[in-house]
Amino acid sequence: MTKTEGKNEETNVRNVFATSLIAGGAAGTFVDITLYPLDTLKTRLQSMQGFSKTGGFTGLYKGICPVIVGSAPTAALFFVTYEEIKTVIKPRISEDYYTPLHMGAAVIAEMIACLIRVPVEVMKQRKQALIHDKKSLDFKLLYRGYWSTVLRDSPFSIVQFPLWEYFKKNYSFYTKREIYPVESAICGAIAGGISAAVTTPLDVAKTRIMLANRTLLSSELKILNVLQGVYLQNGFYGLFAGFGPRVMWITLGGFIFFGMYEEAKVLTHTIFPILN
């Protein structure tokens, strides 16, 4: 690599970092706040106490405060990691390996983003389900469900992001031009809806773990044990509790998020021309 190439790569990495940080944070916050009621409905449908006992259709913005604080850094952290990995590795590999790259980048990004996402989710979901903790939430409880969240979000991202990249690439090839933000949004919505549908059981397990009584042993909160309990209690239907709101939320969220993300990247380059 020549000195000029090295400098260009360094500049490109810096550009990706800045645009991902701003665009990811803005898009994530907007989606999480506007579609929050759907997330609340999903949580209540998945809770062990049942939909009615956890508030039903009332107080749909319960627990919004942690989301307002944590949404931007979570989304920004994910996209900074995801885009940086792609930017650094893509020039060094064959196009045949792009799909595994997208999968790997998404999984690593999810694991890092979950360091912020999990405590936010715990606080949010316990409020959504009207669980009143008499004691303050300690570190152990705040990170309860970290691995269940990673195991939910990793398969989700393994499906969603390669699909999103695939749809964009093929649509761009078909139209013989760069894809527009609204078209990227449609690709994101379709990819998100598919991913949400197939990972709903993992989301049910994650919700049950985060809402569980703080006195339960960790062995009782293993994903397979939780899923088995849900199945024995509610059958196959229970494994897909909250399916409708979840798919609707993530499909709409995917459209808004990926559209805003692409628009925000363009806007960022416009406002900060030094990044170009």
Coordinates of C-alpha atoms in Angstrom, one line a residue, residues 2-104:
T2 CA 1.4 3.4 -1.0
K3 CA 1.5 6.4 1.3
T4 CA -1.3 8.1 -0.6
E5 CA -3.5 4.9 -0.5
G6 CA -2.9 4.6 3.3
K7 CA -3.9 8.3 3.8
N8 CA -7.0 7.8 1.7
E9 CA -8.0 4.7 3.7
E10 CA -7.5 6.5 6.9
T11 CA -9.6 9.4 5.7
N12 CA -12.3 7.0 4.6
V13 CA -12.4 5.2 7.9
R14 CA -12.7 8.6 9.7
N15 CA -15.5 9.7 7.3
V16 CA -17.4 6.4 8.0
F17 CA -17.0 6.8 11.7
A18 CA -18.4 10.4 11.7
T19 CA -21.4 9.7 9.4
S20 CA -22.3 6.4 11.1
L21 CA -22.2 8.1 14.5
I22 CA -24.4 10.9 13.5
A23 CA -26.7 9.1 11.1
G24 CA -27.1 6.0 13.2
G25 CA -27.8 8.0 16.4
A26 CA -30.4 10.2 14.8
A27 CA -32.2 7.4 13.0
G28 CA -32.3 5.1 16.0
T29 CA -33.7 7.8 18.3
F30 CA -36.4 8.8 15.9
V31 CA -37.6 5.3 15.3
D32 CA -37.5 4.2 18.9
I33 CA -39.6 7.2 20.1
T34 CA -42.2 7.3 17.3
L35 CA -42.9 3.5 17.3
Y36 CA -42.6 3.1 21.1
P37 CA -46.3 2.2 21.6
L38 CA -45.9 -0.9 19.4
D39 CA -42.9 -2.0 21.4
T40 CA -44.9 -1.6 24.6
L41 CA -47.8 -3.7 23.2
K42 CA -45.3 -6.4 22.2
T43 CA -43.7 -6.5 25.6
R44 CA -47.1 -6.8 27.4
L45 CA -48.2 -9.6 25.0
Q46 CA -45.0 -11.5 25.8
S47 CA -45.1 -11.0 29.6
M48 CA -45.9 -13.9 31.9
Q49 CA -48.5 -11.8 33.7
G50 CA -50.5 -11.4 30.6
F51 CA -51.5 -8.4 28.4
S52 CA -54.3 -7.0 30.6
K53 CA -52.5 -7.2 33.9
T54 CA -49.5 -5.3 32.5
G55 CA -51.6 -2.4 31.4
G56 CA -53.2 -3.4 28.1
F57 CA -53.6 -0.4 25.9
T58 CA -53.0 2.2 28.6
G59 CA -49.8 4.0 29.3
L60 CA -48.1 3.0 26.1
Y61 CA -45.2 5.4 26.7
K62 CA -44.3 3.9 30.0
G63 CA -40.5 3.5 30.3
I64 CA -39.7 5.9 27.5
C65 CA -37.1 7.9 29.5
P66 CA -34.3 5.2 29.3
V67 CA -35.0 4.9 25.6
I68 CA -34.6 8.6 25.0
V69 CA -31.3 8.6 26.8
G70 CA -29.9 5.3 25.4
S71 CA -31.3 5.0 21.9
A72 CA -28.9 7.3 20.2
P73 CA -25.6 5.9 21.6
T74 CA -26.9 2.3 21.1
A75 CA -27.7 2.8 17.4
A76 CA -24.6 4.9 16.8
L77 CA -22.4 2.3 18.4
F78 CA -23.9 -0.4 16.3
F79 CA -23.5 1.4 13.0
V80 CA -20.0 2.8 13.8
T81 CA -18.9 -0.8 14.4
Y82 CA -20.7 -2.3 11.5
E83 CA -19.6 0.3 8.9
E84 CA -16.1 0.5 10.2
I85 CA -15.6 -3.3 9.9
K86 CA -17.0 -3.3 6.4
T87 CA -14.8 -0.3 5.4
V88 CA -11.6 -1.8 6.7
I89 CA -12.1 -5.4 5.5
K90 CA -14.0 -5.0 2.1
P91 CA -11.1 -3.8 0.1
R92 CA -9.0 -6.8 1.3
I93 CA -11.4 -9.6 0.3
S94 CA -13.2 -10.9 -2.8
E95 CA -16.8 -9.9 -3.4
D96 CA -17.7 -13.6 -2.9
Y97 CA -17.1 -13.1 0.8
Y98 CA -19.2 -10.0 1.3
T99 CA -22.2 -11.8 2.7
P100 CA -20.2 -13.5 5.5
L101 CA -18.5 -10.2 6.1
H102 CA -21.9 -8.5 6.6
M103 CA -23.0 -11.3 8.9
G104 CA -19.8 -11.1 11.0

